Each structure stands twice: as structure tokens, then as C-alpha cells.
Coordinates of C-alpha atoms (C1' of nucleotides) in Angstrom, one line a residue:
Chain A
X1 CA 68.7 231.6 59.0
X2 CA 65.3 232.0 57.4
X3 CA 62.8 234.3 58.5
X4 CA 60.2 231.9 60.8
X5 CA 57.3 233.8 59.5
X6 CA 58.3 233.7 56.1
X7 CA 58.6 229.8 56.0
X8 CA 54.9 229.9 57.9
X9 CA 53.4 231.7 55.3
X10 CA 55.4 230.3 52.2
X11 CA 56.3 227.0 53.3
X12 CA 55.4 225.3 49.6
X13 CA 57.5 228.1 47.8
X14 CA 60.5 227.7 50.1
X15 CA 60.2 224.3 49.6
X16 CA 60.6 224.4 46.0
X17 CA 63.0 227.0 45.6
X18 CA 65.5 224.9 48.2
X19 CA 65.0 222.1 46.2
X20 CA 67.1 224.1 43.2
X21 CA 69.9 223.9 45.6
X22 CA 68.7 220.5 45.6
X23 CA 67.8 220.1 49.1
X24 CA 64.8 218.5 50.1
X25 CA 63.2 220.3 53.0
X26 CA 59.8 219.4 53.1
X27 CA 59.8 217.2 56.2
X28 CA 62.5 219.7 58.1
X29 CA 59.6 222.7 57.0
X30 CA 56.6 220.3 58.2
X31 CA 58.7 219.9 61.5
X32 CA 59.5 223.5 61.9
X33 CA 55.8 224.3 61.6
X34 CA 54.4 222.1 63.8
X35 CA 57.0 222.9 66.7
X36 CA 56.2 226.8 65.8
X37 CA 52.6 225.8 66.6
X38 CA 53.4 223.9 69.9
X39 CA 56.0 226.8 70.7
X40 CA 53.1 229.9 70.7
X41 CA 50.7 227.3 72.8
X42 CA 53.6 226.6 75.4
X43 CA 54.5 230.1 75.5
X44 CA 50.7 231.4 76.1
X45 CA 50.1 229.1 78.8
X46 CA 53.7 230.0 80.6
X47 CA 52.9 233.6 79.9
X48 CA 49.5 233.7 81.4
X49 CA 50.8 231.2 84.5
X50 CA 53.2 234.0 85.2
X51 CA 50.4 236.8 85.0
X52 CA 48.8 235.2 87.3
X53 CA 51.8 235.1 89.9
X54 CA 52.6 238.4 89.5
X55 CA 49.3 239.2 90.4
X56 CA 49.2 237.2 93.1
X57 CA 52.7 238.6 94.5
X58 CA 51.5 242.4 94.2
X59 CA 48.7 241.4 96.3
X60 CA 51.0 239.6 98.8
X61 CA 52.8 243.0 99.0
X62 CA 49.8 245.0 99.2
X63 CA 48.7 243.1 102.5
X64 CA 52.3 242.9 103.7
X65 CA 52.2 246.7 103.4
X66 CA 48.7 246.8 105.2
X67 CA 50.0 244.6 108.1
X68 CA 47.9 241.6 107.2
X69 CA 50.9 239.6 107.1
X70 CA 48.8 236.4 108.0
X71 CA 46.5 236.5 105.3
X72 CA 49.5 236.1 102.7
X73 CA 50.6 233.0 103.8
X74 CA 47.2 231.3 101.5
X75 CA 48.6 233.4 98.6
X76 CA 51.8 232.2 99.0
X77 CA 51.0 228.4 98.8
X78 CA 49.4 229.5 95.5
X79 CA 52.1 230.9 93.9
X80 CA 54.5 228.1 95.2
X81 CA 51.7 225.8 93.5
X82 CA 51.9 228.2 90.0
X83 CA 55.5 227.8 90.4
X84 CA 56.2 224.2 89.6
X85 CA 53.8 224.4 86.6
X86 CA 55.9 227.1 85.5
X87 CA 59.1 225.4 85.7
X88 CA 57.7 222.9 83.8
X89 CA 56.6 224.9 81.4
X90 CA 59.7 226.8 80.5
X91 CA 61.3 223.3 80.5
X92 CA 59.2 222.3 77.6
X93 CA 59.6 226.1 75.8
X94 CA 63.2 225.2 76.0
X95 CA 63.3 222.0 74.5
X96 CA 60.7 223.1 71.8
X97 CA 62.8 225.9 71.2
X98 CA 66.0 224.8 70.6
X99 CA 64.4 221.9 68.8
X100 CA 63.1 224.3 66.1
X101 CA 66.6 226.3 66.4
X102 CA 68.4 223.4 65.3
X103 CA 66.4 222.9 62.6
X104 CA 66.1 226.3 61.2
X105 CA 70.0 226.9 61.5
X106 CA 70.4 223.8 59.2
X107 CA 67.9 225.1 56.4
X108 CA 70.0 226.9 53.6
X109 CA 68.9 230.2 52.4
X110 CA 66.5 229.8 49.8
X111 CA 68.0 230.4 46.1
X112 CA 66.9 234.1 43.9
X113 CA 64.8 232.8 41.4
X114 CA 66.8 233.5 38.6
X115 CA 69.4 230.9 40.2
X116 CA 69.6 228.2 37.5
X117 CA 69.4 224.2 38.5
X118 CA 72.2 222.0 38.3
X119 CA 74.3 219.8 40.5
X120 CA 77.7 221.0 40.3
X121 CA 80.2 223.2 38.5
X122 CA 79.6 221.9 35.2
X123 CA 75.7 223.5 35.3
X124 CA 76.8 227.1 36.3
X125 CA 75.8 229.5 33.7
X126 CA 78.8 231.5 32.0
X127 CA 77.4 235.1 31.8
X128 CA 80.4 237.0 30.8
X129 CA 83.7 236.8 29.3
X130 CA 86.2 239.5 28.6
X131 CA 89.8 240.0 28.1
X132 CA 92.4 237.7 25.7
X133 CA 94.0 234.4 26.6
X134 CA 97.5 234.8 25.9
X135 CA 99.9 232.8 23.8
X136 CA 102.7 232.3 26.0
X137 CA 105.8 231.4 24.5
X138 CA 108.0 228.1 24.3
X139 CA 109.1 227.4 27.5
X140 CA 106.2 228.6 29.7
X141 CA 105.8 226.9 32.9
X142 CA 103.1 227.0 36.0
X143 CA 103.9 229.1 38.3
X144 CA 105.3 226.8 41.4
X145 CA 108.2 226.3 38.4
X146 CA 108.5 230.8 38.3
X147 CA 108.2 230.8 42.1
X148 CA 111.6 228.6 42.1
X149 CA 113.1 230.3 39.1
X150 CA 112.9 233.7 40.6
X151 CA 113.3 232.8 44.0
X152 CA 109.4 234.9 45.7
X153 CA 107.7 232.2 46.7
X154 CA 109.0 229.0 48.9
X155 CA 106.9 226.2 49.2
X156 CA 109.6 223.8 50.8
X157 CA 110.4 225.9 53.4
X158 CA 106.6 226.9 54.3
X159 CA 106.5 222.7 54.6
X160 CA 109.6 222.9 57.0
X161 CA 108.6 225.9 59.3
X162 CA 104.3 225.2 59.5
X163 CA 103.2 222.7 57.1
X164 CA 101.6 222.2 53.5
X165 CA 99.3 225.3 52.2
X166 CA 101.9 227.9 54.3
X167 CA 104.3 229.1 51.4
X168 CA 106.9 231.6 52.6
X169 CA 106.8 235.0 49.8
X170 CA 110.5 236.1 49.5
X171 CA 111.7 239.3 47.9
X172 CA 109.9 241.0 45.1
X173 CA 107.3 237.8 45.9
X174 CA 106.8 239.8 48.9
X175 CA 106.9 242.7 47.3
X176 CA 104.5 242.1 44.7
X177 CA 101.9 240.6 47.4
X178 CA 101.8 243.6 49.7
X179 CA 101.6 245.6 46.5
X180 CA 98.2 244.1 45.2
X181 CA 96.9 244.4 49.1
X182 CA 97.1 247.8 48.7
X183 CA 96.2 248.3 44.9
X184 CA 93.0 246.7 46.3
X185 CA 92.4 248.2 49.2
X186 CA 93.2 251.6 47.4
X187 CA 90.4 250.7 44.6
X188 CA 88.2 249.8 47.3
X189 CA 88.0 253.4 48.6
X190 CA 88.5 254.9 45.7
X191 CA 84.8 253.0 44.9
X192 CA 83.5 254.8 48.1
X193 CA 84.4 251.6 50.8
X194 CA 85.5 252.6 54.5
X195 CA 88.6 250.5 55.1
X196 CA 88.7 248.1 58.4
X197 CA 91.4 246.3 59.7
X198 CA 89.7 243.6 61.6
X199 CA 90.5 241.1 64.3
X200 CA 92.1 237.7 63.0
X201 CA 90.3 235.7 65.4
X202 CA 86.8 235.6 66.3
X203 CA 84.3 234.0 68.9
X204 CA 81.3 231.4 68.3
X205 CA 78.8 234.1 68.3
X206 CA 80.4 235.7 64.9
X207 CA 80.9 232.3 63.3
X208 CA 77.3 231.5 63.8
X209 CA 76.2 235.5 62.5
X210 CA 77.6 234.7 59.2
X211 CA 76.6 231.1 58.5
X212 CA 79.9 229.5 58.9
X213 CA 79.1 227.7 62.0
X214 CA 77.2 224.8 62.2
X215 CA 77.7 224.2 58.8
X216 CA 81.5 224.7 58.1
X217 CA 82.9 223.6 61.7
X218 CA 85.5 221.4 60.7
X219 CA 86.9 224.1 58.0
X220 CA 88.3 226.7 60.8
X221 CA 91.4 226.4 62.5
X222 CA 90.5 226.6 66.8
X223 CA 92.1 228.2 69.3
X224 CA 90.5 225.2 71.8
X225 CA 92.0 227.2 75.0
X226 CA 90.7 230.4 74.3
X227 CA 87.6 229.3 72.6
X228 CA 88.3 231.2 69.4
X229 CA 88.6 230.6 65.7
X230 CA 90.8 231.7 63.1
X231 CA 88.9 234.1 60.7
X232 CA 88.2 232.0 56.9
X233 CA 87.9 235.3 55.0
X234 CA 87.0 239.4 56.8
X235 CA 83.7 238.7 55.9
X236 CA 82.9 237.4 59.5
X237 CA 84.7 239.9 61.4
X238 CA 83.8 243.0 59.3
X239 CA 80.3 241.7 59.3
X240 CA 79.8 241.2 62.8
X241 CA 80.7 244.7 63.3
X242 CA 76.8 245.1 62.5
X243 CA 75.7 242.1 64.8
X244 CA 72.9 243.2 66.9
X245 CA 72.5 246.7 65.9
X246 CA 69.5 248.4 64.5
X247 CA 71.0 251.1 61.4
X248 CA 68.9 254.1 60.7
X249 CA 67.6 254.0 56.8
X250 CA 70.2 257.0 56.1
X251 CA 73.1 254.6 56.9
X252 CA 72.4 252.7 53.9
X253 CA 74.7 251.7 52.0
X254 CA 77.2 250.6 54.4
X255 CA 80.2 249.9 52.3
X256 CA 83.7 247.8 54.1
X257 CA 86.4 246.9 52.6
X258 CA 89.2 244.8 54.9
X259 CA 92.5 243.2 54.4
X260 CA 92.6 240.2 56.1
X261 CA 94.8 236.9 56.2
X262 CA 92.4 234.2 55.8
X263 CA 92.6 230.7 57.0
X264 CA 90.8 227.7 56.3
X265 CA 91.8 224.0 57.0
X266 CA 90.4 222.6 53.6
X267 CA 89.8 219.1 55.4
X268 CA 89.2 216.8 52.3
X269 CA 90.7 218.6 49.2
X270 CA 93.8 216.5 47.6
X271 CA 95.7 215.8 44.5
X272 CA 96.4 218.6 41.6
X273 CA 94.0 220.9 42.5
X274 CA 96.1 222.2 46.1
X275 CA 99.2 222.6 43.4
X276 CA 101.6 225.6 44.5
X277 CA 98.9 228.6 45.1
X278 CA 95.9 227.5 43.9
X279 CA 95.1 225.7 47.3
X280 CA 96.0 227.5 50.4
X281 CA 95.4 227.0 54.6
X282 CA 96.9 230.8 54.6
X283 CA 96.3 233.3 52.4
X284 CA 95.5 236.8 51.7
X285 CA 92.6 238.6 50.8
X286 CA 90.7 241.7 50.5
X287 CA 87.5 241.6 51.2
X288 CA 84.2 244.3 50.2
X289 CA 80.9 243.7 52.4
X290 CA 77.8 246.1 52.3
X291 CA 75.0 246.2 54.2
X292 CA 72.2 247.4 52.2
X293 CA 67.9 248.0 52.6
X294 CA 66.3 245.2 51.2
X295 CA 65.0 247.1 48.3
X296 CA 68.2 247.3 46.7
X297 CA 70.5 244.6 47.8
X298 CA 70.4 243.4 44.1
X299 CA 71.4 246.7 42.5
X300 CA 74.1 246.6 45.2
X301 CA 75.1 243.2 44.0
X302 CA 75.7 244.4 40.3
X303 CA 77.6 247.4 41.4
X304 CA 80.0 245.0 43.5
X305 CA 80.4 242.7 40.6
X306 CA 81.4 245.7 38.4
X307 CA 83.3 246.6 41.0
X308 CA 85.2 243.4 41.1
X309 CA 85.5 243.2 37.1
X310 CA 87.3 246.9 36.9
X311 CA 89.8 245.2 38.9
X312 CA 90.6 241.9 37.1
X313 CA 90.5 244.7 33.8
X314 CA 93.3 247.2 35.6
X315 CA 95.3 243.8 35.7
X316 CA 95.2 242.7 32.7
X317 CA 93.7 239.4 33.1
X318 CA 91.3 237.6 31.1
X319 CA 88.2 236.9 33.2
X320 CA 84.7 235.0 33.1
X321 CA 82.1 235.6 35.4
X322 CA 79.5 232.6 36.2
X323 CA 76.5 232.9 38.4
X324 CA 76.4 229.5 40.2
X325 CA 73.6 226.9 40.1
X326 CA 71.9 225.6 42.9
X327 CA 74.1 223.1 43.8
X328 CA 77.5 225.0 43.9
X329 CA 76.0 228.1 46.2
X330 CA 77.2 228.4 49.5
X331 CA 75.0 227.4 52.1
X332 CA 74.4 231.0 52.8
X333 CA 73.9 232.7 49.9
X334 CA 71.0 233.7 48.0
X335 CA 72.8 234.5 44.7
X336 CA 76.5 233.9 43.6
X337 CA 78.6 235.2 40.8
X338 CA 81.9 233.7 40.7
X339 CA 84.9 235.1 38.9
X340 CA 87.7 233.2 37.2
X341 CA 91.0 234.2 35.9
X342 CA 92.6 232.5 33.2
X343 CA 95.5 230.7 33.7
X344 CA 97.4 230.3 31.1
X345 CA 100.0 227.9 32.1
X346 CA 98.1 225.4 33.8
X347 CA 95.3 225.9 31.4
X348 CA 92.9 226.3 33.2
X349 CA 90.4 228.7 35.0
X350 CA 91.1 229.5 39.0
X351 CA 88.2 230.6 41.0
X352 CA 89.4 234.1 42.4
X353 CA 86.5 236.1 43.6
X354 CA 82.6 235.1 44.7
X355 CA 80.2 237.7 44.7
X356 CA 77.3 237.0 46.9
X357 CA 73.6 238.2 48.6
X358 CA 72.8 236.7 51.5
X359 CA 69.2 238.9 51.5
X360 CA 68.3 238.4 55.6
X361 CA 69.7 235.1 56.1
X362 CA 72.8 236.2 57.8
X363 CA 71.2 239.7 59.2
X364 CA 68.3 237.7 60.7
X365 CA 71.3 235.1 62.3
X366 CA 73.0 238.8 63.5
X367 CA 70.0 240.5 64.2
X368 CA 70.9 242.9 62.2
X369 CA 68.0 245.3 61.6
X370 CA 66.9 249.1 60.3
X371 CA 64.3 251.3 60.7
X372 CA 62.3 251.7 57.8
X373 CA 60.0 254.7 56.9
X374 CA 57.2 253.7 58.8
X375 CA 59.2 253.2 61.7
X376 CA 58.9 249.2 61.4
X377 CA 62.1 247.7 62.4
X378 CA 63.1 244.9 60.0
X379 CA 66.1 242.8 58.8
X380 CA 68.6 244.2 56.4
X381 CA 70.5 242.7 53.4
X382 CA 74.4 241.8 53.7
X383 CA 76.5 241.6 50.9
X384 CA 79.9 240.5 50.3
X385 CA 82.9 239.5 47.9
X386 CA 86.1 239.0 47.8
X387 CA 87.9 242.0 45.2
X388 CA 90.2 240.1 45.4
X389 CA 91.9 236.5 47.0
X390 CA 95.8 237.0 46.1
X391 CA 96.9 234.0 45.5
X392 CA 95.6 232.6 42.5
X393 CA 95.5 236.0 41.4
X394 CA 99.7 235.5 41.3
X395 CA 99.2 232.6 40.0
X396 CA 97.3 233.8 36.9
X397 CA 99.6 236.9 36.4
X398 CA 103.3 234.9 36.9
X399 CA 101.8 232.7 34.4
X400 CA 99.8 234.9 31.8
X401 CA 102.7 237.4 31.9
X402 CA 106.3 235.4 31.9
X403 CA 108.8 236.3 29.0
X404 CA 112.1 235.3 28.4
X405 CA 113.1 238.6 30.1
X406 CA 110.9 238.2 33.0
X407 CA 107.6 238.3 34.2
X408 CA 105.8 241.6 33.1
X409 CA 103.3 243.5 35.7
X410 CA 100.7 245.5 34.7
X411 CA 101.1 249.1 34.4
X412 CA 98.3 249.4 37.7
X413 CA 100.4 247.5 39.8
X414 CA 103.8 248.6 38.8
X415 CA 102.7 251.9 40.5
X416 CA 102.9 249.9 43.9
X417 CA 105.6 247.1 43.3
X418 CA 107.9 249.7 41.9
X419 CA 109.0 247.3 38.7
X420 CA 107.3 246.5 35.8
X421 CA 109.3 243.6 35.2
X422 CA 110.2 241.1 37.7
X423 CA 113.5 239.3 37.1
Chain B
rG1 C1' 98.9 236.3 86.4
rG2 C1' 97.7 238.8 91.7
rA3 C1' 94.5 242.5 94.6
rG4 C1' 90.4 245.8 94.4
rA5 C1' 86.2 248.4 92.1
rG6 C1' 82.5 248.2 88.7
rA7 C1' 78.7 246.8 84.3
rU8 C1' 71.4 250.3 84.5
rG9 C1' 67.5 252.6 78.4
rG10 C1' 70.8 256.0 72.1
rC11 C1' 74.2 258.7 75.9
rC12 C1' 75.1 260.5 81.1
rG13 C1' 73.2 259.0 85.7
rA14 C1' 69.7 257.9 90.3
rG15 C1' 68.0 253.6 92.2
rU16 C1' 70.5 248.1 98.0
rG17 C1' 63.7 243.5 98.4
rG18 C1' 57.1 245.2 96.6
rU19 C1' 53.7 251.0 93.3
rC20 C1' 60.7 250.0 88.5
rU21 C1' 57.1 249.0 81.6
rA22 C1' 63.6 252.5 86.1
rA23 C1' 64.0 259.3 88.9
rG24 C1' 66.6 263.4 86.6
rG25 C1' 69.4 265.2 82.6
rC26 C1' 71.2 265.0 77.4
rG27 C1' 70.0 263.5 72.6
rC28 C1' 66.1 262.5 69.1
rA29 C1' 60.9 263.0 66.9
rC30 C1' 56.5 265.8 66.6
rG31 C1' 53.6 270.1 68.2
rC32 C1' 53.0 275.1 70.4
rC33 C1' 55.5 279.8 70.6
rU34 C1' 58.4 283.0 66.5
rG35 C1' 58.5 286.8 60.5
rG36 C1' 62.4 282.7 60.6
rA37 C1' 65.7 280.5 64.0
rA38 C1' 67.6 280.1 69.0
rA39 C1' 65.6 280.1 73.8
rG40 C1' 61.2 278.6 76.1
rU41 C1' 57.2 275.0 76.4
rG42 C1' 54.1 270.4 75.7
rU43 C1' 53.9 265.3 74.2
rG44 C1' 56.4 261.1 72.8
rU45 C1' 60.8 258.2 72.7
rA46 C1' 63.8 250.2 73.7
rU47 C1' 63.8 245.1 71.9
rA48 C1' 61.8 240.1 71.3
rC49 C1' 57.9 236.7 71.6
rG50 C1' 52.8 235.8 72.3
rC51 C1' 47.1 237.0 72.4
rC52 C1' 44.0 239.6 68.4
rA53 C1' 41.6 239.1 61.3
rA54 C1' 44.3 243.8 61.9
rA55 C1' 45.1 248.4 64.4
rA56 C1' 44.5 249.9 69.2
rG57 C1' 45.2 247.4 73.4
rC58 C1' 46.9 243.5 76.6
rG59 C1' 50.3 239.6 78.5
rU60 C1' 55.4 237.7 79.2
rA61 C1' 60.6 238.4 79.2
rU62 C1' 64.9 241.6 79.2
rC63 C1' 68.8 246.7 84.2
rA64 C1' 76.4 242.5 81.1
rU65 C1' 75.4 236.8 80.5
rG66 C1' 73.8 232.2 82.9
rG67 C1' 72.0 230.0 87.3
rG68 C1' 70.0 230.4 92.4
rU69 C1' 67.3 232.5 97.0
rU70 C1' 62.3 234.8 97.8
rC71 C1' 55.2 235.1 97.6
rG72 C1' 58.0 239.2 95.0
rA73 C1' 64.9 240.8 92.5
rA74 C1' 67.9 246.2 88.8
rU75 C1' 68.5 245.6 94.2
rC76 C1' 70.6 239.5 97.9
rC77 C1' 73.9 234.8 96.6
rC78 C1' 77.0 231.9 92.9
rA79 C1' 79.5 231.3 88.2
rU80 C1' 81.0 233.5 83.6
rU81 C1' 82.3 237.6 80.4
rC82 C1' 83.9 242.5 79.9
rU83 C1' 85.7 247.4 81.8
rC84 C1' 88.6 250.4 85.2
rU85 C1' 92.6 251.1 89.1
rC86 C1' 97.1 249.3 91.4
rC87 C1' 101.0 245.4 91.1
rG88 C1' 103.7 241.8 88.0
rC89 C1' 105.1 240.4 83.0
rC90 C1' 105.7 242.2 78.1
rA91 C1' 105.7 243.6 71.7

RNA sequence: GGAGAGAUGGCCGAGUGGUCUAAGGCGCACGCCUGGAAAGUGUGUAUACGCCAAAAGCGUAUCAUGGGUUCGAAUCCCAUUCUCUCCGCCA
């Protein structure tokens, strides 16, 4: 959620820069203002009909106290009078209220301004490339083909047992999937991250602290008895940790990284693109979040990217990082970068990590604030990526990496599989 | 799931209808004292919104959450959530 004060004294800027994620706010901002206006009035009056009946009530006391019970009864009427006004009043604050609530929790966070224009996927800018596209030899097939050949990952029976998008990972499928969780996680707190294991399931307050509710309601599986939602990626548990809470300026950074499964009902994707792993309703990933002063959030974001790259590099995968134009960002964020792996099979590149700051839009949703060095209490900056999502990560190295021996796994990860060679 | 008890400021804890912007303690910050420190001592110590050009100041709300009773609620009533104890079930 954007700052109220912020859009009151930048409304033309915030305008503009929405409209690179090409959103046109300007009636919703015009809207917001003029309820802001008619909210302080409301509140004054309702403020200053309550001074006057608690003024009115000391001095019933005061003659209660002096035995001039008789003389209160005149003071009472009043207050019964002030009363009804007041109900009134708070009605309309209500309405007013939640009126310009709606509104603001529907406003995307405004893009950084180095955030290019564009529409879709096609207009995000390609800002690095690194590592070599293999030549795979005659024969090479995608990796639902390898899952079958070498018996790790079962699609058909995920279909049986739960449905589409719940593969079952068999033998050194399993193997190798528990081993990049932990490669990852191990990485992660090697690069100074505290390690959470975090709830799967969380309640409406969380999905509203990180963005994902209103906007994404349909996208989360629901627990309708219990009220709860399955967890879309850690970032909403892990992140909520710091919902409501006000961090000294020492604490900074704070640095998480969590395993989590993740879930997400993917209501409207169809056709190749869902393909064995590359489109999942389960899957794994590990997850880094920092919380950082709003000074430095964007170093922070650079470090995380590096961060993310080392990884794809201890793999052995050939990677491209693009920071996404307006109209591919996340309704959240205020600056994307977006790593792909090459995959060599399918020819094509899979989306595997995105790399975001959220500045205050999700701290001021959480209330998540610090103390600064003046002693001003104000809202943080929350971070987060994924480093990394498994799946199409498997994808991209049962593909890039298949011989006719077997499928060859990167010196990093044979540490934790145990083979350097599956067969 | 059943029965009972409870939820107060960063923490502990007092407070069962009016002076509660909540006693007392701990912690924390700053000062005094000290050669320095400890001890001692003094002062301060929440959040949000609003009024104000701004600071100071003032107003309103907040004692788990949401309603209600009352001129007046931390205190009484109702619902919800959570915690603890006992019983049941159970990985």
C-alpha cells in the first residue's frame, strides 16, 4: 500500500510513474484525495464531539462525588444529546474510511524510475548474460522424457493420487531435490541469512501484509473451515514474522532464508507452457527476504541478485538476468530482476528466480516500522527472492546435462546428492 | 472435543465503575555522583490519527479483538481469538 501522505503531496508523480506499469490512476488518486480531505473533517468534528463529552462526564462525576447528584441529571441529557451525533459521526468515519482503504489497497506500488515501459515480456530489458548454452547430443529429449527414462519423477501417478501440477519425485529424483534444498539453504547462510522454517499455512492478515490478497485471491489454495491459506512462496510467512513490529536501526539488515513448499492454484495457465515441471500447483523453493532501512534497500537488492547469480554459476547453468518493465512487475513490487535458466532441450528460457523491492509498500500494509536516528519511527524496506524455485531448476539441469551415460550433476551438488552421475 | 482459569505498556505486575495519558519493579535513554566503572541518585521512556506553516502544545482512540450497558468502562455484559490447567483423542 502506498504511503497516504506520499500520494497527497506527489499525487501528479505517482500518477505518472503508475502509468509505466501502465495503470491509469489518476481518477482512483483524485478519489483518494478528496475522501482524505473529508476523512480529517469527519474525524475533527467526532474528536472534538467526544471532548466535549468527556468533559461533560468528569463534571458529572465531580458533582456525583460532591453529593449534588440532582444537578447531573441536565448534564446527562447533554451528553445523551452529543451521543447520537457521535454515532453518526463514526458511522460516516467508517464508511469514509474503508472507502479510501479499498481504494488504496488496489493502487500498485509505484515503479523505481529506472523501471523501463513496456507491456509484456517481450519489453523487459536483458541486463546480463553469462554461462554457455550447451550442445547436447543426438537423442536429447525434455525432461518429462528423462523423468520416465530414469524413473525420479512421476507425473501419472501425481495425476492418480492429487491431480495435475502434483508430480511424485522417486529415488535419486528424490534425492537430487532434497539435495538442492539444502545446497540452497546451506549457501544462504553461508551469505550471512538466518534460516526459518515457517508455517505452511497462513491467516488473512498475512496474505494482506505481503500484497497477495486482494489482488491474487483466486491464486491460493483455502482451507474454507479453518479460514486459512496455503502459503504461494515463504515470502509471506517469513515476512509476516516482522508484521507490526517496530526494529531498532541496529537490526538492519535483517537477512531470512526459508524452505518452504509452495502452492499456487495457477487458475487460467494452459497448453505447453504447464509441460512436466515447468508449471507446478506444488513445488519447492527456497526463499531469501531482508528487511532493510530505506537508505539502502537498493544496495541490498544488488547484493541479493549477486547472491542469486553465484548460485545459478555453482550449477553450472547458463543464465540471463532481466529487469522487468512496467507491465510484467508484480503488483507489489517496486523493482524486479528476473532470472532465467537456459533450457536446452526445450529451447527455451524458464523463469527461475525474481528478485524484488517492495520499498514501503508491503511494510506500510504490515506496519512494519524502525526507529531512525532522530528517534522518528518510520516504515522499512522489504526485500525478497527466490535463490532458488526447484523445479525448473531440474528441468534445466536433467536437460543441459544428459549424456548417453547419464545425466551429469555439477560438482556443487554432487557433494549433497552423493553421485555425480545419475543413471 | 469437554470442564475450568486467564489475556494490562519492551518485560514482570497492581488495578473490579469517575482524578487510569494505568501504582510498583525491571529494562532502556540521558544527566548527576566517580579518576573510571559498579552502586547510588534525578529526569524521561507506547502507537495511530487529527488540529497547527512547523516545533512545542493540544484533542481523539488504543489495557487481546469486535460489539453492548452507562453521564462515565482496564474494571460490568455478549461474541471471537489466543494462552494455561485437568480430562479425552493423537503423529
Amino acid at each position: 500500500m502506498l504511503e497516504l501522505n506520499y500520494i497527497r503531496e506527489h499525487t501528479a508523480e505517482v500518477a505518472e510513474r503508475l502509468a509505466v506499469k501502465n495503470i491509469d490512476a489518476t481518477e482512483a488518486l483524485q478519489s483518494i484525495i478528496e475522501l482524505d480531505t473529508k476523512r480529517r473533517e469527519t474525524q475533527k468534528e467526532l474528536d472534538d464531539n467526544l471532548a466535549q463529552s468527556n468533559n461533560i462526564a468528569r463534571e458529572v462525576g465531580n458533582l456525583m462525588k460532591a453529593g449534588k447528584a440532582s444537578d447531573a441529571s441536565e448534564l446527562k441529557n447533554r451528553v445523551a444529546e452529543l451521543k447520537v451525533i457521535a454515532k453518526e459521526l463514526a458511522e460516516k468515519l467508517d464508511f469514509i474510511v474503508a472507502e479510501q482503504t479499498q481504494l488504496l489497497i488496489q493502487l500498485p506500488n509505484v515503479p523505481h524510475a529506472s523501471v523501463p515501459k513496456g507491456k509484456t515480456a517481450e519489453d523487459n530489458q536483458i541486463v546480463h548474460s553469462e554461462g554457455r548454452m550447451p550442445e547436447l547430443p543426438a537423442g536429447s529429449v525434455p525432461h518429462w522424457d528423462l523423468a520416465v527414462n530414469y524413473d525420479i519423477i512421476d507425473f501419472e501417478l501425481g495425476n492418480k493420487v492429487t491431480g495435475a501440477g502434483f508430480p511424485f519425485y522417486k529415488g535419486k529424483g528424490a534425492r537430487l531435490q532434497r539435495a538442492l534444498i539444502n545446497f540452497f539453504l546451506d549457501e544462504g547462510i553461508k551469505a550471512g541469512y538466518t534460516e526459518i522454517q515457517p508455517p505452511l499455512v497462513v491467516n488473512e492478515a498475512s496474505g494482506y501484509g505481503t500484497g497477495q490478497l486482494p489482488d491474487k485471491d483466486g491464486q491460493m489454495y483455502f482451507c474454507q473451515i479453518d479460514r486459512l491459506y496455503l502459503i504461494p512462496t515463504a515470502e509471506v510467512p517469513v515476512t509476516n514474522i516482522y508484521r507490526d513490529v517496530i526494529l531498532k536501526a541496529s537490526q538492519f539488515p535483517v537477512k531470512n532464508v526459508a524452505y518452504s513448499n509452495c502452492f499456487r492454484r495457477e487458475a487460467g495457465s494452459y497448453g505447453k507452457d504447464v509441460r512436466g515441471l515447468n508449471r507446478l500447483h506444488q513445488f519447492d523453493k527456497v526463499e531469501i527476504v531482508q528487511i532493510q532501512h530505506p537508505d539502502h534497500s537498493y544496495e541490498t537488492l544488488e547484493e541479493m541478485r549477486e547472491h542469486v547469480a553465484s548460485l545459478l554459476r555453482k550449477l553450472e547453468l547458463p543464465f540471463r538476468i532481466v529487469k522487468l518493465c512496467g507491465g510484467d512487475m508484480s503488483f507489489t513490487s517496486a523493482l524486479t530482476y528476473d532470472f532465467e535458466v537456459w533450457s536446452a532441450a526445450q529451447q527455451k528460457w524458464l523463469e527461475v528466480s525474481s528478485v524484488s523491492n517492495f520499498e514501503s509498500f508491503q511494510a506500510n500494509r504490515m506496519k512494519l516500522r524502525f526507529k531512525d536516528e532522530a528517534g522518528k519511527t518510520r516504515l522499512c524496506h522489504t526485500l525478497n527472492g527466490s535463490a532458488l524455485a526447484l523445479p525448473r531448476i531440474v528441468a534445466a539441469l536433467l536437460e543441459n546435462n544428459q549424456t548417453a551415460n547419464g545425466i551429469r550433476i555439477p560438482a556443487a551438488l554432487a557433494t549433497y546428492t552423493g553421485f555425480d552421475l545419475l543413471t
